[in-house]
Tab-separated table of N, CA and C in Angstrom:
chain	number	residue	atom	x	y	z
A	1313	UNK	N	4.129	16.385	55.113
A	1313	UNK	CA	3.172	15.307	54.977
A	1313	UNK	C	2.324	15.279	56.233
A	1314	UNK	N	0.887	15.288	56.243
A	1314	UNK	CA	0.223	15.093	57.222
A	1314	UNK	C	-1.147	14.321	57.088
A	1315	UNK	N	-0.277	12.818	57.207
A	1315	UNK	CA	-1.303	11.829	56.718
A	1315	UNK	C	-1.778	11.278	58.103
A	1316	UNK	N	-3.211	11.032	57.807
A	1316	UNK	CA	-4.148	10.190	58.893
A	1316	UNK	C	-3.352	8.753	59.157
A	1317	UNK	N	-3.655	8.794	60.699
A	1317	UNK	CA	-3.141	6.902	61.145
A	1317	UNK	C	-3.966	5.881	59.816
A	1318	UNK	N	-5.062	6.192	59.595
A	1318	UNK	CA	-5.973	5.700	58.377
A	1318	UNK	C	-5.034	5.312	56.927
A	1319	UNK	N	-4.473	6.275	56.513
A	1319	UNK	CA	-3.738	6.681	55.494
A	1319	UNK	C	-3.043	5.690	55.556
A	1320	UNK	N	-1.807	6.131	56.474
A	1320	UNK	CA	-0.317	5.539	56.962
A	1320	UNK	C	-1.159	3.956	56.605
A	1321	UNK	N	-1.828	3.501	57.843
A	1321	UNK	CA	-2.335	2.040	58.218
A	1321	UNK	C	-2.630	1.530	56.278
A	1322	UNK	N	-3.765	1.896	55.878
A	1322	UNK	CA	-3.430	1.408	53.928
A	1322	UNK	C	-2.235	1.027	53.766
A	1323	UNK	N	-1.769	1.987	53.364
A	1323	UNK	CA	-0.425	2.249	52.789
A	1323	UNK	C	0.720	0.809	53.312
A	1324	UNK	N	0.532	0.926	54.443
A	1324	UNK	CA	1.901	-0.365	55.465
A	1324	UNK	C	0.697	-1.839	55.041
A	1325	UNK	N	-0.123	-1.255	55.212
A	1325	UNK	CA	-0.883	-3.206	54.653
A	1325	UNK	C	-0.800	-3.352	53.391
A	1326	UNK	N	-0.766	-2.182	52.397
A	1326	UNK	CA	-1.178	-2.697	50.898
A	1326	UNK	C	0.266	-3.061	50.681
A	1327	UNK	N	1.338	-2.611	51.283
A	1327	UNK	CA	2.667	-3.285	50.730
A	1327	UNK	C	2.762	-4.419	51.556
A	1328	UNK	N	2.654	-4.692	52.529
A	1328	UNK	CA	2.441	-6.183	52.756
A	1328	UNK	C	1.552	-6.907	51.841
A	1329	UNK	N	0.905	-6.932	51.277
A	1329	UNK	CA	-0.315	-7.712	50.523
A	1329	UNK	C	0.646	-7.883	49.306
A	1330	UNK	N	1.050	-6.580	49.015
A	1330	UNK	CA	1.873	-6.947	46.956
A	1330	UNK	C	3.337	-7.858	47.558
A	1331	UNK	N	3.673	-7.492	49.196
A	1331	UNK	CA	5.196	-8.289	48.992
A	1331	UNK	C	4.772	-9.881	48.795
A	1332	UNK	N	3.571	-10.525	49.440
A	1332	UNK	CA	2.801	-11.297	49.053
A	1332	UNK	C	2.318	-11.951	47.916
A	1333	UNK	N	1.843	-11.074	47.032
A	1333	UNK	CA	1.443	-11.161	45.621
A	1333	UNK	C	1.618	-10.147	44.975
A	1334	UNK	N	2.762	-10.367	44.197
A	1334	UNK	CA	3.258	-9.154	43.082
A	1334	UNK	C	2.251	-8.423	42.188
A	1335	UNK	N	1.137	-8.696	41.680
A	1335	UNK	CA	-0.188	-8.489	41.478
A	1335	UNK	C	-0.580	-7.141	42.181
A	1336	UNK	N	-0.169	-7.077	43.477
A	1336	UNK	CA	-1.020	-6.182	44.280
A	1336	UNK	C	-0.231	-4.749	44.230
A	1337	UNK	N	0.888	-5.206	43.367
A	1337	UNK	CA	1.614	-3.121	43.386
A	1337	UNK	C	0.842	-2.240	42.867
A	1338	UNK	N	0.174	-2.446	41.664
A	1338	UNK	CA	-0.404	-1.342	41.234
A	1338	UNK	C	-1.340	-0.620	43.001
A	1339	UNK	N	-2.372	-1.290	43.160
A	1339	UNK	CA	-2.714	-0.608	44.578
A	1339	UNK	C	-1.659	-0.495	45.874
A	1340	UNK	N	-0.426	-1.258	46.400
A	1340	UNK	CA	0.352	-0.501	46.947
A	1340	UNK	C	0.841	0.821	46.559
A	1341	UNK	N	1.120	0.650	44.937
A	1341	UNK	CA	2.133	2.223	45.058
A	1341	UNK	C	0.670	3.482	45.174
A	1342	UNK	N	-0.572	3.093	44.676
A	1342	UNK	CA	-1.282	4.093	44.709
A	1342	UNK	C	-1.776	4.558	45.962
A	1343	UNK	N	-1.319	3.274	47.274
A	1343	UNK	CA	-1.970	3.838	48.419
A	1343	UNK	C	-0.406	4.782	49.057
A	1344	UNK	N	1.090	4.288	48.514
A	1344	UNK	CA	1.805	4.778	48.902
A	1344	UNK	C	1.850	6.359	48.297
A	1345	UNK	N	1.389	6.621	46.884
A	1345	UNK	CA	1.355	7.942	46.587
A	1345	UNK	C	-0.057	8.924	47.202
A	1346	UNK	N	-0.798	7.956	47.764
A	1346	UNK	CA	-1.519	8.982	48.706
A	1346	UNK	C	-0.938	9.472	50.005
A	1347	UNK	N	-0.405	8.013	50.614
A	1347	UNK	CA	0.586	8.731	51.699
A	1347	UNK	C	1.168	10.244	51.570
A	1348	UNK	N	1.973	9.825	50.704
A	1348	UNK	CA	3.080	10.970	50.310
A	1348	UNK	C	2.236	12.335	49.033
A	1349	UNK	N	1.479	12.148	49.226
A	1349	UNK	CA	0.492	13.663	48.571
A	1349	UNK	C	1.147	13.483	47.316
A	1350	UNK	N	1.406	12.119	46.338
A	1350	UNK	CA	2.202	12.418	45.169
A	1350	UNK	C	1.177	12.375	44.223
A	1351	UNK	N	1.313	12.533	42.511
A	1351	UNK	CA	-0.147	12.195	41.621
A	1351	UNK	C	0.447	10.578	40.951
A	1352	UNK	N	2.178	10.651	41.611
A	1352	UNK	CA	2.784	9.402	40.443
A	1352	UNK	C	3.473	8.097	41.403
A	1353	UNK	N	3.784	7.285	40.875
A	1353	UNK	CA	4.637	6.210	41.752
A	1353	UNK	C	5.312	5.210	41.104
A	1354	UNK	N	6.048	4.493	41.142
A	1354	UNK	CA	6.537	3.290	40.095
A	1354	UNK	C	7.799	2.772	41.020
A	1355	UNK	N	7.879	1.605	40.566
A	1355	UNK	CA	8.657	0.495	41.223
A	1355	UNK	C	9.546	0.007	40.270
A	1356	UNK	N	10.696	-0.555	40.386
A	1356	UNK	CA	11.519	-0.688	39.616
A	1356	UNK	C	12.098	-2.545	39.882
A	1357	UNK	N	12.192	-2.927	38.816
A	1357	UNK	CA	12.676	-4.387	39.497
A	1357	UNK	C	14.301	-4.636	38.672
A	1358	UNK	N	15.150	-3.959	38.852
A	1358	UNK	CA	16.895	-3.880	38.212
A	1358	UNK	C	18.009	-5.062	38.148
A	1359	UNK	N	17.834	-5.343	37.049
A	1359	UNK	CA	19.603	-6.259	36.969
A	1359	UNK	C	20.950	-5.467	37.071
A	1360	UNK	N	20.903	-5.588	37.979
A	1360	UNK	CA	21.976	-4.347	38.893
A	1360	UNK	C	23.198	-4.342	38.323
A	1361	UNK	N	23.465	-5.494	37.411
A	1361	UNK	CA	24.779	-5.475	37.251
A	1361	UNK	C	24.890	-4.831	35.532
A	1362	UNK	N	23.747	-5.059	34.712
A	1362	UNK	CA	23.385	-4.241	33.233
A	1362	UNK	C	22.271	-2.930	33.531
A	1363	UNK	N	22.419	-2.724	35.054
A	1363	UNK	CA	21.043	-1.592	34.750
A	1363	UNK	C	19.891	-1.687	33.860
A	1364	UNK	N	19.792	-2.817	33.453
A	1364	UNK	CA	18.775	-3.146	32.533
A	1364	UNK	C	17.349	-2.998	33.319
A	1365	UNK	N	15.461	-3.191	33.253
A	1365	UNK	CA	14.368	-3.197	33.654
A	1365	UNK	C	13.959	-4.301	33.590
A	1366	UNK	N	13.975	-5.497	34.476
A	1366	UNK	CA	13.410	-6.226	34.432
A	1366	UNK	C	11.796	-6.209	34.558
A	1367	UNK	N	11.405	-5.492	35.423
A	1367	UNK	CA	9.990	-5.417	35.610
A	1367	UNK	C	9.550	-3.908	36.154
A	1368	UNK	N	8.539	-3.408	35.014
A	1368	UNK	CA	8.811	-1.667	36.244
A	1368	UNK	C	6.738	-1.868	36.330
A	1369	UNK	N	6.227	-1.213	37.129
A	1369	UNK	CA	4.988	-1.213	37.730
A	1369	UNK	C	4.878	0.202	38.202
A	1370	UNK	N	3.599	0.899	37.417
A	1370	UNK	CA	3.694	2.430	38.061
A	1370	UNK	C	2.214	2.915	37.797
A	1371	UNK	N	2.254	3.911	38.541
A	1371	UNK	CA	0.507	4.264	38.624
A	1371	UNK	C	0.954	6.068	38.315
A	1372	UNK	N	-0.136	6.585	37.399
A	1372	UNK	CA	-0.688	8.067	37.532
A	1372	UNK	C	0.831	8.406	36.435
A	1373	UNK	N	1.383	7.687	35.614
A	1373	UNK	CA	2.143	7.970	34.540
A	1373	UNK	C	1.840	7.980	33.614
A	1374	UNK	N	1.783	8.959	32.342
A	1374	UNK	CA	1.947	8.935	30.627
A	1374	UNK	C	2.302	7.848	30.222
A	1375	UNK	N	2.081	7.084	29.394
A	1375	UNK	CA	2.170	5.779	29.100
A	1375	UNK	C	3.800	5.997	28.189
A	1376	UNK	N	3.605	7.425	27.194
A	1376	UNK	CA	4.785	7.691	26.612
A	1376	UNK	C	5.986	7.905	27.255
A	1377	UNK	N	5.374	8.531	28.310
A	1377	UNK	CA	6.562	9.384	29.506
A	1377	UNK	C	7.364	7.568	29.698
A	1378	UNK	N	6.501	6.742	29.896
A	1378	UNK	CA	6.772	5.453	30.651
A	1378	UNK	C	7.988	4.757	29.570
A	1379	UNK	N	7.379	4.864	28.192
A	1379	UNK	CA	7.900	4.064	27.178
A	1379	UNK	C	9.898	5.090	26.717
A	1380	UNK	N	9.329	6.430	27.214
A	1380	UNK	CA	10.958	6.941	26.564
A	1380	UNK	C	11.721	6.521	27.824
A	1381	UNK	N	11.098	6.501	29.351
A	1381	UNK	CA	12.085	5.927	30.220
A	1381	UNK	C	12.936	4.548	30.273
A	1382	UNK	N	11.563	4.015	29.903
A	1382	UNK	CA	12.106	2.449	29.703
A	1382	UNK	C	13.392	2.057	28.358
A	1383	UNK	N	12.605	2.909	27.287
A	1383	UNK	CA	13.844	3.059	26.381
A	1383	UNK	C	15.218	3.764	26.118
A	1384	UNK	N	15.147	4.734	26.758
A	1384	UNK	CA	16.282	5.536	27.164
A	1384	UNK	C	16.626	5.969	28.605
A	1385	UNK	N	15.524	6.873	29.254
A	1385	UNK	CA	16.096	7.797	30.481
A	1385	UNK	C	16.153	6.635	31.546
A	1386	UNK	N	16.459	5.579	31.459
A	1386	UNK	CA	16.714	4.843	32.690
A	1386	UNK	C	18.070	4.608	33.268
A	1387	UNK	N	18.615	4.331	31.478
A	1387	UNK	CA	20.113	4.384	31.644
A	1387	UNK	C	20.940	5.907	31.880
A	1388	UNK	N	20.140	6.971	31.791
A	1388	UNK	CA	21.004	7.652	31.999
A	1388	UNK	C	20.455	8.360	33.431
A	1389	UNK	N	19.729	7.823	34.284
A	1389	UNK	CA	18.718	8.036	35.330
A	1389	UNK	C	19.628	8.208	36.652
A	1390	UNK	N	20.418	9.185	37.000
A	1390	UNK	CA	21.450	9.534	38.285
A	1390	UNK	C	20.638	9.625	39.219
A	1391	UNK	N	19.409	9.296	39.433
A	1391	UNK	CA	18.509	8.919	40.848
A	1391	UNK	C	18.847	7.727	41.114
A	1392	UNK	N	19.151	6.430	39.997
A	1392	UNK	CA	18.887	4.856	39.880
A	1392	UNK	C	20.298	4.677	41.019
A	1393	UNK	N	21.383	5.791	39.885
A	1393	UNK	CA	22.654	5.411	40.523
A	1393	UNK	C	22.688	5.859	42.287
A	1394	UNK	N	21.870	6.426	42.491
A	1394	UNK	CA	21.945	7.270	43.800
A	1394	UNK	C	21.712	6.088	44.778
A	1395	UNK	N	19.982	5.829	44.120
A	1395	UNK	CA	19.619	4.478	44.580
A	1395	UNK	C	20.536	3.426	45.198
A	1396	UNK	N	21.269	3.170	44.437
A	1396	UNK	CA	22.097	1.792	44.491
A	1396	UNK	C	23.328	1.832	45.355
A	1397	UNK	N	23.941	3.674	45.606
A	1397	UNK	CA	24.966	3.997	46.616
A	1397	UNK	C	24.675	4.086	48.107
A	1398	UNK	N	23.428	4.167	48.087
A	1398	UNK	CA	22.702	4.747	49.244
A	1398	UNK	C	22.396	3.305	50.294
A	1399	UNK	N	22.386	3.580	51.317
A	1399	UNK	CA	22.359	2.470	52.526
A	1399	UNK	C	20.818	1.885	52.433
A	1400	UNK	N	20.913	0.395	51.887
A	1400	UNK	CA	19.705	-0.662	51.408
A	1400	UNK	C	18.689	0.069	52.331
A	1401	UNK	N	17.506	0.084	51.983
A	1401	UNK	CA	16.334	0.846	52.809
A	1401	UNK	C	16.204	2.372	53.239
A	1402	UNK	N	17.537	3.018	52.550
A	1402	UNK	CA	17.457	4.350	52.861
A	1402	UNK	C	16.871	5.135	52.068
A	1403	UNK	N	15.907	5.988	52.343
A	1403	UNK	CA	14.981	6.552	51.435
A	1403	UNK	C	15.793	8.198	51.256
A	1404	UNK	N	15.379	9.009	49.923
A	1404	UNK	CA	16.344	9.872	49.725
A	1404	UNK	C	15.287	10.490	48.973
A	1405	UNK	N	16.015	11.934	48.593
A	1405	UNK	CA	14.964	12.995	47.496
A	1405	UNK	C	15.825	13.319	46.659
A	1406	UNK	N	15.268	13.287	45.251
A	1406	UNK	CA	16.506	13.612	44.281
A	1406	UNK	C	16.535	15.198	44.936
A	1407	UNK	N	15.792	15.861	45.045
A	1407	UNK	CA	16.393	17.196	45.185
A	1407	UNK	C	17.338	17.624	46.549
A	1408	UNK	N	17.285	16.566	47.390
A	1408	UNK	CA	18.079	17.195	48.408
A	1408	UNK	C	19.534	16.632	47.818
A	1409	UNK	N	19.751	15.404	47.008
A	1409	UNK	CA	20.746	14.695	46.598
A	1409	UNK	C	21.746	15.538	45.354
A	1410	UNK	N	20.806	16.110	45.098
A	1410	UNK	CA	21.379	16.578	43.392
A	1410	UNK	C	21.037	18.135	43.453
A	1411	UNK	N	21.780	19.277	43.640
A	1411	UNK	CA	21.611	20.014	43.508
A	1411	UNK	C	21.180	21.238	42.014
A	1412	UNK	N	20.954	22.031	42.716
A	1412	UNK	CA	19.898	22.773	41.249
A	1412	UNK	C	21.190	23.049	40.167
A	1413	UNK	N	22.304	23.277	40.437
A	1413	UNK	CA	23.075	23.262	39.671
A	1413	UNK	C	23.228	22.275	38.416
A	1414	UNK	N	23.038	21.206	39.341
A	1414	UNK	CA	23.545	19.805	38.874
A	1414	UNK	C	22.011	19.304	38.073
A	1415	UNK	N	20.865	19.547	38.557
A	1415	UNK	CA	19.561	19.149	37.645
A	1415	UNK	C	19.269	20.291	36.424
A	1416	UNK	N	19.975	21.476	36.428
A	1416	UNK	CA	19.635	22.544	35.311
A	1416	UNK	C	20.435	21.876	34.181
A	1417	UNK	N	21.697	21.421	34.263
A	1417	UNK	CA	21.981	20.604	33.006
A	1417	UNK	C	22.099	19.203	32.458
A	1418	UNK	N	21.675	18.263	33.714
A	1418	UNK	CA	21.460	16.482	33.554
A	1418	UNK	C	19.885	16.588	32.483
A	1419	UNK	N	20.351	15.471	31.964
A	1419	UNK	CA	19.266	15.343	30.352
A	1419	UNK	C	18.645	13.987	30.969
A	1420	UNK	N	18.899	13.375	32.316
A	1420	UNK	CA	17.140	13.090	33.043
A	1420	UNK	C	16.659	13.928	33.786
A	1421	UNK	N	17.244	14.951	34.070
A	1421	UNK	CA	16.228	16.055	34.560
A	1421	UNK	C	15.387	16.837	33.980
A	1422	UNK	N	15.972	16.955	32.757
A	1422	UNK	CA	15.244	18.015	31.611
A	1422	UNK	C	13.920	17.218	31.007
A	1423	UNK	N	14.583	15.761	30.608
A	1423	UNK	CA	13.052	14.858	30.615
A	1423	UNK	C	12.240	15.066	31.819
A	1424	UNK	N	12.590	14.693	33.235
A	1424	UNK	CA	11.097	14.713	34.082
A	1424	UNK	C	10.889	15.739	33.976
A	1425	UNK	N	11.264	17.214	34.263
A	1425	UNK	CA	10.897	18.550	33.805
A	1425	UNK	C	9.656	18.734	32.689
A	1426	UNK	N	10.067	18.070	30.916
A	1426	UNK	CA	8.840	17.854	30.757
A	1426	UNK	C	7.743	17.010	30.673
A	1427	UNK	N	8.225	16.391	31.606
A	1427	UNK	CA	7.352	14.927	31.917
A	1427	UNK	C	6.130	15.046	33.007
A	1428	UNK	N	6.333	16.272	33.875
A	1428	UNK	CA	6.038	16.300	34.983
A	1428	UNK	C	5.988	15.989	35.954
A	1429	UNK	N	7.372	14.893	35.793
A	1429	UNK	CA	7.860	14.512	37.222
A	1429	UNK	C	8.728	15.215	38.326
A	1430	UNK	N	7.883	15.334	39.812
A	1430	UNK	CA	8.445	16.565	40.205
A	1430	UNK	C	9.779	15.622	40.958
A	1431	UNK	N	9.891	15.969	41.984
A	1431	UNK	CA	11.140	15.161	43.093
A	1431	UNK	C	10.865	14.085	43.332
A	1432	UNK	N	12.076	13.317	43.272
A	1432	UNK	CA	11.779	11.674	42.713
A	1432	UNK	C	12.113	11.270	44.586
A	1433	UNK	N	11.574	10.597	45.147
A	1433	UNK	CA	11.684	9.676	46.213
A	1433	UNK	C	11.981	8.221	45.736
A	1434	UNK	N	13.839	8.058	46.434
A	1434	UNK	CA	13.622	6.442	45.598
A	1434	UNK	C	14.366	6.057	46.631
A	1435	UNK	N	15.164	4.956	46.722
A	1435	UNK	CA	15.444	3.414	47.743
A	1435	UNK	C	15.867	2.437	47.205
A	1436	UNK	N	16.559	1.418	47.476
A	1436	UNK	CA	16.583	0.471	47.120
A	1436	UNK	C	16.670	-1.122	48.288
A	1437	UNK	N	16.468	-2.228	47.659
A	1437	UNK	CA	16.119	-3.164	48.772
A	1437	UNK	C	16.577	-4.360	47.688
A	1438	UNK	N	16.754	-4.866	48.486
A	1438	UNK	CA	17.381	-6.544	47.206
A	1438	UNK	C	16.802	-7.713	47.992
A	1439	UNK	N	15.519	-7.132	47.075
A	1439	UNK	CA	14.583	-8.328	47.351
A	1439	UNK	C	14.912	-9.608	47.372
A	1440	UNK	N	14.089	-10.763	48.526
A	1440	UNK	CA	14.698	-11.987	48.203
A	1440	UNK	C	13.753	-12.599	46.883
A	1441	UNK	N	14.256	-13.517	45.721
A	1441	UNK	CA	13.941	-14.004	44.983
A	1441	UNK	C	14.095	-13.157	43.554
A	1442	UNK	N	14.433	-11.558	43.939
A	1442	UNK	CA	14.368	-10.824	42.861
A	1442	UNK	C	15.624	-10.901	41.519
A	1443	UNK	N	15.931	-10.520	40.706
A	1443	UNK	CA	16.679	-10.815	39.758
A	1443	UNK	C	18.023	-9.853	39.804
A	1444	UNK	N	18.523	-9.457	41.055
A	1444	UNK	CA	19.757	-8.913	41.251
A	1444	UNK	C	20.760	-10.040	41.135
């Protein structure tokens, strides 16, 4: 990654602005997927205890790609679970997490495969007010 102080600087204000007003993710995640040279981004808002979607928000996604996740590949989504093991604020790559072994036969890998989702960057944080 070799983003401008310019870049970075967006990116750290537009997520201050949406932690502000939930309204404002669609332009956080799009200034955060410029950061990170990505074409996609999405946010997840989880009832941690049913894995269920309370609220998901995403930019530069298939609307279908969006609708089979929400209906199926979420629950079976071993990034989500990664998410949730991983130390609150620790950011991770499915591919350094999950080896090629292990993504040639998981059936959410084979979806982003043809989804065109490449290496998933995810985290988790338990927001205050959020529905954990």
């Amino acid at each position: 990654m070799d983003a401008s102080l310019e870049v970075f600087s967006r990116a750290v204000a537009a997520l201050h602005e949406a932690g502000a007003a939930p309204e404002r993710w669609p332009a956080a995640l799009t200034e955060i997927a410029t950061l990170l040279q990505a074409s996609k981004g999405a946010l997840f808002d989880l009832q941690l205890g049913a894995r269920e979607i309370v609220s998901f928000v995403s930019v530069g996604h298939d609307a279908g790609v969006q609708k089979d996740y929400a209906e199926h590949y979420h629950a079976v989504d071993p990034t989500l679970q990664a998410a949730f093991e991983h130390t609150e604020l620790q950011p991770f790559t499915a591919y350094e997490t999950f080896p090629a072994s292990f993504r040639t036969r998981d059936e959410y890998f084979h979806f982003a495969h043809r989804s065109d989702i490449g290496d998933v960057i995810g985290g988790a944080a338990d927001m205050p007010g959020s529905s954990r």
